[in-house]
């Protein structure tokens, strides 16, 4: 922690922490640009133990944030992994110290295109440099430095969060004792790039996007962003889930209305997903973060061989996929498992039977939660973390 | 054919035929409205035989038209089933008389929201009544009446075309000797309704849509329609097809460009699909036709039991699906097969192994084409159609 890197009042009330990083040593991005100082919004749960060996970094997904287990400051809804965080829960706050930060490029307090560029005094907009998963992880590593933690007990995340987990092991193998990439992949597929591109085009087609300058011009590309969210949301579910949840049920009617209002419940649901999303997410952030995911390709960064990305790593892996996830289907996870096997890494792989699609990692899936608990128990035993209730010299969270 | 129903000059050059229908007897639509007179644009290939027993009605898909085997008048590209139509081909023009009409609500010459409402002298726009697959088929039946044909030898079509095939047998069982619904379903699934809704929302979010009045106001919702097409186009392909065709290949670059231009080939391809589509398709037509597909549910129309839709039908069926089609996956076809089996219908079912996704029915798939040929041969033998080369009393096409 450099003298200039000190906690400041949170940018987003009520519960977030925030720290300025990179004032003395800017973040060198993959695109070549340098960025700094930047703000990083984060949240912690539980207490860091005396030897700082019980820290778990939780990496959030595309539209997630660091409100893992707190009410979201805008929507008021419970945090996205609330059910997994707490005493005796999967991420046992009596045992682990949990950290989650809003990713670089995000819009919940960490520096991104929505924030003010100190050099100009205006919102970054599209002048914000294009970022990568590697850049996000580099910033997270700076935060972990700031918190005084050398090695994370575990890095865990689903979807884009899982990409960050893989990147962590690739870039900082000695700093990751165990890793849990969930419903993820070592590269973004052509189909997924295609869906992202549809979303970006929807945003950029909205005249209120104003070539990215909407904040300055007092508009908001809400219609385009809502369409982007609607298209993406379909990919987070499964056909069986949609069928079970909505089928062809009509919206408050016995008979179709012969019109273009939301006639089917699934239409109304999607419209709701789109219209509520725009209240909590920034359109340019959506462009930047989807782009970072598109660019992610660990094999390409390692001479075309994914195994090279993990050579020498002693991290213990638990790879999780879900049967009905067609956005990050099991073969993508299996490719990671094969690469880890090729370098004789310590890896377990679980495909969870679920009809909930990609979103399963956010939902109540007992077998999934039991898998996480079991893996963490085993890793904690190897790491020598005492069970809750044993005498621990605790430390307040920073 | 009523005296007022006579061929007129084609609305769309160069090759289409066109007929006015319903002047004396308007089309009674499912929504309750009456429509007439209407124009129907169609095309024929081959010659109708003396006893009018060799007619095949080809039903086109959502964005298709009646230019089955002629160059498209706007794009100049070959017709969508050109490879299947001609002497000695699957649809042997030496043997069969082929008919295809632009659907009601379409934008290639048949009455739809783009055309002028005779009552107002202005484009219909959203004052056009909402239509159904049943309405489309009713209009096709009027066209078949006009052509003087009692029974069609075959009704065939893929995707929405397959829905029309099923509707034909349901509504006019005695008029359909054989039927080939391809890559289709007896109802539109929740996921498919969801994707359609995204497309409609993209169109309606475009300020140039002007609440549907863009023709009158001199604008065109090209951006919204392009986004709708891009989203839909992904669903027409398969993940393996996208991977093989594009993978993560970059667009004319060795290295990612760290920007939002089309960096990956798949992005460039999708953008091209979107931008070319708007030249040949009307945005309101897209709304109406997707809505007709959403409303399609043969079981619901028959007391909730799909088999009831086909009770008593003596039509010979060939049901075709493709392994990699996730828009109209094989279980949808199998549900139709089960319903037909339940009423002891004559049905064969073929699932074609293909990695081309839903679009396989438009592409070079030898096993698919062999299936069509084989089924048509068998049906023709049962119908007593002479083989080409045998003496036939021909008749010019109307």
PDB file of C-alpha atoms in Angstrom, chain A residues 7-197:
ATOM      1  CA  UNK A   7      -9.580   4.334   1.783  1.00  0.00           C
ATOM      2  CA  UNK A   8     -11.942   7.176   1.001  1.00  0.00           C
ATOM      3  CA  UNK A   9     -15.644   7.679   1.444  1.00  0.00           C
ATOM      4  CA  UNK A  10     -17.611   5.286  -0.733  1.00  0.00           C
ATOM      5  CA  UNK A  11     -18.761   6.661  -4.062  1.00  0.00           C
ATOM      6  CA  UNK A  12     -21.929   4.619  -3.941  1.00  0.00           C
ATOM      7  CA  UNK A  13     -23.886   4.589  -0.680  1.00  0.00           C
ATOM      8  CA  UNK A  14     -24.756   2.930   1.548  1.00  0.00           C
ATOM      9  CA  UNK A  15     -22.419   0.029   2.108  1.00  0.00           C
ATOM     10  CA  UNK A  16     -19.564   0.098  -0.364  1.00  0.00           C
ATOM     11  CA  UNK A  17     -15.940   0.781   0.417  1.00  0.00           C
ATOM     12  CA  UNK A  18     -13.725   2.629  -2.005  1.00  0.00           C
ATOM     13  CA  UNK A  19     -10.029   3.121  -2.508  1.00  0.00           C
ATOM     14  CA  UNK A  20      -7.898   5.193  -4.826  1.00  0.00           C
ATOM     15  CA  UNK A  21      -5.217   3.120  -6.521  1.00  0.00           C
ATOM     16  CA  UNK A  22      -2.453   3.766  -9.015  1.00  0.00           C
ATOM     17  CA  UNK A  23      -1.686   7.404  -8.271  1.00  0.00           C
ATOM     18  CA  UNK A  24       2.066   6.786  -7.991  1.00  0.00           C
ATOM     19  CA  UNK A  25       2.165   3.861 -10.349  1.00  0.00           C
ATOM     20  CA  UNK A  26      -0.534   3.961 -13.041  1.00  0.00           C
ATOM     21  CA  UNK A  27      -2.216   0.802 -14.295  1.00  0.00           C
ATOM     22  CA  UNK A  28      -0.583  -0.254 -17.557  1.00  0.00           C
ATOM     23  CA  UNK A  29      -3.430  -1.640 -19.677  1.00  0.00           C
ATOM     24  CA  UNK A  30      -3.229  -4.351 -22.339  1.00  0.00           C
ATOM     25  CA  UNK A  31      -4.130  -1.786 -24.999  1.00  0.00           C
ATOM     26  CA  UNK A  32      -0.983   0.136 -24.102  1.00  0.00           C
ATOM     27  CA  UNK A  33      -2.655   3.046 -22.342  1.00  0.00           C
ATOM     28  CA  UNK A  34      -1.897   3.956 -18.744  1.00  0.00           C
ATOM     29  CA  UNK A  35      -4.636   4.664 -16.274  1.00  0.00           C
ATOM     30  CA  UNK A  36      -4.315   6.205 -12.868  1.00  0.00           C
ATOM     31  CA  UNK A  37      -5.221   7.169 -10.346  1.00  0.00           C
ATOM     32  CA  UNK A  38      -8.394   5.136 -10.385  1.00  0.00           C
ATOM     33  CA  UNK A  39     -11.101   4.495  -7.834  1.00  0.00           C
ATOM     34  CA  UNK A  40     -12.009   0.942  -6.938  1.00  0.00           C
ATOM     35  CA  UNK A  41     -15.285   0.272  -5.168  1.00  0.00           C
ATOM     36  CA  UNK A  42     -15.363  -2.907  -3.159  1.00  0.00           C
ATOM     37  CA  UNK A  43     -17.022  -4.718  -0.329  1.00  0.00           C
ATOM     38  CA  UNK A  44     -15.806  -7.171   2.271  1.00  0.00           C
ATOM     39  CA  UNK A  45     -17.500  -9.684   4.541  1.00  0.00           C
ATOM     40  CA  UNK A  46     -16.044 -11.565   7.508  1.00  0.00           C
ATOM     41  CA  UNK A  47     -12.648 -10.906   9.080  1.00  0.00           C
ATOM     42  CA  UNK A  48      -9.164 -11.326   7.726  1.00  0.00           C
ATOM     43  CA  UNK A  49      -7.236 -13.703   9.999  1.00  0.00           C
ATOM     44  CA  UNK A  50      -3.852 -12.934  11.520  1.00  0.00           C
ATOM     45  CA  UNK A  51      -1.749 -14.590   8.849  1.00  0.00           C
ATOM     46  CA  UNK A  52      -4.027 -13.265   6.111  1.00  0.00           C
ATOM     47  CA  UNK A  53      -4.612 -16.736   4.754  1.00  0.00           C
ATOM     48  CA  UNK A  54      -8.407 -16.823   4.692  1.00  0.00           C
ATOM     49  CA  UNK A  55      -9.216 -14.286   1.973  1.00  0.00           C
ATOM     50  CA  UNK A  56     -11.575 -15.237  -0.820  1.00  0.00           C
ATOM     51  CA  UNK A  57     -11.839 -12.927  -3.807  1.00  0.00           C
ATOM     52  CA  UNK A  58     -15.247 -13.097  -5.433  1.00  0.00           C
ATOM     53  CA  UNK A  59     -15.278 -11.941  -9.071  1.00  0.00           C
ATOM     54  CA  UNK A  60     -18.568 -10.673 -10.417  1.00  0.00           C
ATOM     55  CA  UNK A  61     -20.159 -11.256 -13.807  1.00  0.00           C
ATOM     56  CA  UNK A  62     -20.919  -8.839 -16.663  1.00  0.00           C
ATOM     57  CA  UNK A  63     -23.741  -6.940 -14.987  1.00  0.00           C
ATOM     58  CA  UNK A  64     -22.836  -7.813 -11.424  1.00  0.00           C
ATOM     59  CA  UNK A  65     -21.131  -5.648  -8.843  1.00  0.00           C
ATOM     60  CA  UNK A  66     -19.528  -5.789  -5.415  1.00  0.00           C
ATOM     61  CA  UNK A  67     -22.846  -5.894  -3.567  1.00  0.00           C
ATOM     62  CA  UNK A  68     -22.501  -9.633  -3.145  1.00  0.00           C
ATOM     63  CA  UNK A  69     -24.504  -9.869   0.049  1.00  0.00           C
ATOM     64  CA  UNK A  70     -25.792  -6.356   0.696  1.00  0.00           C
ATOM     65  CA  UNK A  71     -28.925  -4.820  -0.690  1.00  0.00           C
ATOM     66  CA  UNK A  72     -28.197  -3.196  -4.024  1.00  0.00           C
ATOM     67  CA  UNK A  73     -28.045   0.573  -3.457  1.00  0.00           C
ATOM     68  CA  UNK A  74     -30.166   1.321  -6.522  1.00  0.00           C
ATOM     69  CA  UNK A  75     -32.611  -1.558  -6.755  1.00  0.00           C
ATOM     70  CA  UNK A  76     -32.774  -2.398  -3.054  1.00  0.00           C
ATOM     71  CA  UNK A  77     -32.713  -6.082  -3.984  1.00  0.00           C
ATOM     72  CA  UNK A  78     -30.572  -8.549  -2.013  1.00  0.00           C
ATOM     73  CA  UNK A  79     -26.994  -8.969  -3.187  1.00  0.00           C
ATOM     74  CA  UNK A  80     -26.464 -11.424  -6.018  1.00  0.00           C
ATOM     75  CA  UNK A  81     -24.920 -14.143  -3.826  1.00  0.00           C
ATOM     76  CA  UNK A  82     -26.663 -13.207  -0.556  1.00  0.00           C
ATOM     77  CA  UNK A  83     -27.769 -16.763   0.038  1.00  0.00           C
ATOM     78  CA  UNK A  84     -24.194 -18.040  -0.108  1.00  0.00           C
ATOM     79  CA  UNK A  85     -22.635 -15.512   2.247  1.00  0.00           C
ATOM     80  CA  UNK A  86     -22.944 -15.587   6.020  1.00  0.00           C
ATOM     81  CA  UNK A  87     -22.083 -17.559   9.149  1.00  0.00           C
ATOM     82  CA  UNK A  88     -22.249 -21.267   8.346  1.00  0.00           C
ATOM     83  CA  UNK A  89     -23.074 -20.644   4.726  1.00  0.00           C
ATOM     84  CA  UNK A  90     -21.103 -21.660   1.629  1.00  0.00           C
ATOM     85  CA  UNK A  91     -18.877 -18.614   2.035  1.00  0.00           C
ATOM     86  CA  UNK A  92     -18.745 -18.837   5.798  1.00  0.00           C
ATOM     87  CA  UNK A  93     -18.085 -15.373   7.165  1.00  0.00           C
ATOM     88  CA  UNK A  94     -17.020 -16.956  10.457  1.00  0.00           C
ATOM     89  CA  UNK A  95     -14.176 -18.598   8.589  1.00  0.00           C
ATOM     90  CA  UNK A  96     -13.356 -16.605   5.475  1.00  0.00           C
ATOM     91  CA  UNK A  97     -12.689 -12.990   4.649  1.00  0.00           C
ATOM     92  CA  UNK A  98     -14.577 -12.200   1.441  1.00  0.00           C
ATOM     93  CA  UNK A  99     -13.611  -9.452  -0.969  1.00  0.00           C
ATOM     94  CA  UNK A 100     -15.449  -8.346  -4.072  1.00  0.00           C
ATOM     95  CA  UNK A 101     -14.668  -5.262  -6.127  1.00  0.00           C
ATOM     96  CA  UNK A 102     -16.569  -3.635  -8.936  1.00  0.00           C
ATOM     97  CA  UNK A 103     -14.561  -4.360 -12.094  1.00  0.00           C
ATOM     98  CA  UNK A 104     -12.541  -1.789 -13.963  1.00  0.00           C
ATOM     99  CA  UNK A 105     -14.877  -0.285 -16.565  1.00  0.00           C
ATOM    100  CA  UNK A 106     -17.856  -0.901 -14.332  1.00  0.00           C
ATOM    101  CA  UNK A 107     -20.474   1.611 -13.266  1.00  0.00           C
ATOM    102  CA  UNK A 108     -20.919   1.030  -9.550  1.00  0.00           C
ATOM    103  CA  UNK A 109     -18.058   3.098  -8.230  1.00  0.00           C
ATOM    104  CA  UNK A 110     -14.955   1.734  -9.900  1.00  0.00           C
ATOM    105  CA  UNK A 111     -13.414   3.895 -12.600  1.00  0.00           C
ATOM    106  CA  UNK A 112     -15.135   3.349 -15.926  1.00  0.00           C
ATOM    107  CA  UNK A 113     -16.596   5.263 -18.864  1.00  0.00           C
ATOM    108  CA  UNK A 114     -19.345   6.736 -16.664  1.00  0.00           C
ATOM    109  CA  UNK A 115     -16.880   8.357 -14.267  1.00  0.00           C
ATOM    110  CA  UNK A 116     -15.189  11.723 -14.619  1.00  0.00           C
ATOM    111  CA  UNK A 117     -11.836  11.750 -16.384  1.00  0.00           C
ATOM    112  CA  UNK A 118      -9.717  13.853 -14.022  1.00  0.00           C
ATOM    113  CA  UNK A 119      -7.710  15.173 -16.966  1.00  0.00           C
ATOM    114  CA  UNK A 120     -10.757  16.738 -18.619  1.00  0.00           C
ATOM    115  CA  UNK A 121     -13.269  17.086 -15.829  1.00  0.00           C
ATOM    116  CA  UNK A 122     -15.831  15.377 -18.050  1.00  0.00           C
ATOM    117  CA  UNK A 123     -17.165  11.836 -18.202  1.00  0.00           C
ATOM    118  CA  UNK A 124     -14.777   9.476 -19.967  1.00  0.00           C
ATOM    119  CA  UNK A 125     -17.384   8.146 -22.393  1.00  0.00           C
ATOM    120  CA  UNK A 126     -15.673   6.495 -25.336  1.00  0.00           C
ATOM    121  CA  UNK A 127     -12.377   8.164 -24.507  1.00  0.00           C
ATOM    122  CA  UNK A 128     -12.048   5.547 -21.781  1.00  0.00           C
ATOM    123  CA  UNK A 129      -9.456   3.003 -22.929  1.00  0.00           C
ATOM    124  CA  UNK A 130     -10.712  -0.395 -24.048  1.00  0.00           C
ATOM    125  CA  UNK A 131     -10.023  -2.865 -21.271  1.00  0.00           C
ATOM    126  CA  UNK A 132      -9.514  -6.596 -20.937  1.00  0.00           C
ATOM    127  CA  UNK A 133     -10.154  -9.279 -18.369  1.00  0.00           C
ATOM    128  CA  UNK A 134      -6.411  -9.060 -17.677  1.00  0.00           C
ATOM    129  CA  UNK A 135      -6.747  -5.358 -16.886  1.00  0.00           C
ATOM    130  CA  UNK A 136      -9.616  -6.053 -14.489  1.00  0.00           C
ATOM    131  CA  UNK A 137      -7.517  -8.672 -12.726  1.00  0.00           C
ATOM    132  CA  UNK A 138      -4.506  -6.381 -12.547  1.00  0.00           C
ATOM    133  CA  UNK A 139      -6.643  -3.821 -10.738  1.00  0.00           C
ATOM    134  CA  UNK A 140      -7.970  -6.501  -8.399  1.00  0.00           C
ATOM    135  CA  UNK A 141      -4.368  -7.485  -7.629  1.00  0.00           C
ATOM    136  CA  UNK A 142      -3.647  -3.876  -6.695  1.00  0.00           C
ATOM    137  CA  UNK A 143      -6.631  -3.947  -4.346  1.00  0.00           C
ATOM    138  CA  UNK A 144      -5.400  -7.195  -2.809  1.00  0.00           C
ATOM    139  CA  UNK A 145      -1.992  -5.524  -2.378  1.00  0.00           C
ATOM    140  CA  UNK A 146      -3.682  -2.594  -0.696  1.00  0.00           C
ATOM    141  CA  UNK A 147      -5.439  -4.978   1.676  1.00  0.00           C
ATOM    142  CA  UNK A 148      -2.046  -6.421   2.540  1.00  0.00           C
ATOM    143  CA  UNK A 149      -2.805  -9.903   1.307  1.00  0.00           C
ATOM    144  CA  UNK A 150      -0.079 -11.888  -0.459  1.00  0.00           C
ATOM    145  CA  UNK A 151      -1.990 -15.002  -1.327  1.00  0.00           C
ATOM    146  CA  UNK A 152      -5.711 -15.410  -1.747  1.00  0.00           C
ATOM    147  CA  UNK A 153      -7.100 -18.566  -0.247  1.00  0.00           C
ATOM    148  CA  UNK A 154      -9.542 -18.736  -3.142  1.00  0.00           C
ATOM    149  CA  UNK A 155     -10.610 -16.820  -6.223  1.00  0.00           C
ATOM    150  CA  UNK A 156     -14.143 -17.653  -7.311  1.00  0.00           C
ATOM    151  CA  UNK A 157     -16.589 -16.365  -9.863  1.00  0.00           C
ATOM    152  CA  UNK A 158     -19.219 -17.307 -12.410  1.00  0.00           C
ATOM    153  CA  UNK A 159     -19.417 -16.418 -16.096  1.00  0.00           C
ATOM    154  CA  UNK A 160     -17.147 -13.389 -16.645  1.00  0.00           C
ATOM    155  CA  UNK A 161     -16.183 -13.897 -13.008  1.00  0.00           C
ATOM    156  CA  UNK A 162     -14.846 -17.315 -13.983  1.00  0.00           C
ATOM    157  CA  UNK A 163     -12.776 -15.712 -16.742  1.00  0.00           C
ATOM    158  CA  UNK A 164     -11.200 -13.508 -14.091  1.00  0.00           C
ATOM    159  CA  UNK A 165     -10.507 -16.570 -11.940  1.00  0.00           C
ATOM    160  CA  UNK A 166      -8.642 -18.228 -14.814  1.00  0.00           C
ATOM    161  CA  UNK A 167      -6.766 -15.018 -15.559  1.00  0.00           C
ATOM    162  CA  UNK A 168      -5.765 -14.742 -11.888  1.00  0.00           C
ATOM    163  CA  UNK A 169      -4.176 -18.191 -11.905  1.00  0.00           C
ATOM    164  CA  UNK A 170      -2.492 -17.446 -15.221  1.00  0.00           C
ATOM    165  CA  UNK A 171      -1.031 -14.106 -14.136  1.00  0.00           C
ATOM    166  CA  UNK A 172      -0.498 -14.611 -10.408  1.00  0.00           C
ATOM    167  CA  UNK A 173      -0.289 -18.375  -9.891  1.00  0.00           C
ATOM    168  CA  UNK A 174       1.558 -18.072  -6.599  1.00  0.00           C
ATOM    169  CA  UNK A 175      -1.119 -15.754  -5.231  1.00  0.00           C
ATOM    170  CA  UNK A 176      -4.038 -18.156  -5.728  1.00  0.00           C
ATOM    171  CA  UNK A 177      -4.242 -21.143  -3.390  1.00  0.00           C
ATOM    172  CA  UNK A 178      -7.487 -22.392  -4.892  1.00  0.00           C
ATOM    173  CA  UNK A 179      -9.705 -21.366  -7.774  1.00  0.00           C
ATOM    174  CA  UNK A 180     -13.334 -21.945  -8.696  1.00  0.00           C
ATOM    175  CA  UNK A 181     -14.316 -20.868 -12.210  1.00  0.00           C
ATOM    176  CA  UNK A 182     -18.055 -21.476 -12.592  1.00  0.00           C
ATOM    177  CA  UNK A 183     -20.086 -21.628 -15.803  1.00  0.00           C
ATOM    178  CA  UNK A 184     -17.229 -20.061 -17.645  1.00  0.00           C
ATOM    179  CA  UNK A 185     -14.691 -20.527 -20.423  1.00  0.00           C
ATOM    180  CA  UNK A 186     -11.090 -19.843 -21.340  1.00  0.00           C
ATOM    181  CA  UNK A 187     -12.229 -17.958 -24.419  1.00  0.00           C
ATOM    182  CA  UNK A 188     -15.407 -16.282 -25.596  1.00  0.00           C
ATOM    183  CA  UNK A 189     -17.088 -18.281 -28.364  1.00  0.00           C
ATOM    184  CA  UNK A 190     -18.114 -16.931 -31.762  1.00  0.00           C
ATOM    185  CA  UNK A 191     -21.764 -17.246 -30.814  1.00  0.00           C
ATOM    186  CA  UNK A 192     -21.213 -15.331 -27.601  1.00  0.00           C
ATOM    187  CA  UNK A 193     -19.311 -12.592 -29.407  1.00  0.00           C
ATOM    188  CA  UNK A 194     -22.244 -12.450 -31.811  1.00  0.00           C
ATOM    189  CA  UNK A 195     -24.783 -11.987 -29.025  1.00  0.00           C
ATOM    190  CA  UNK A 196     -22.622  -9.281 -27.457  1.00  0.00           C
ATOM    191  CA  UNK A 197     -22.342  -7.522 -30.778  1.00  0.00           C
TER     192      UNK A 197
END
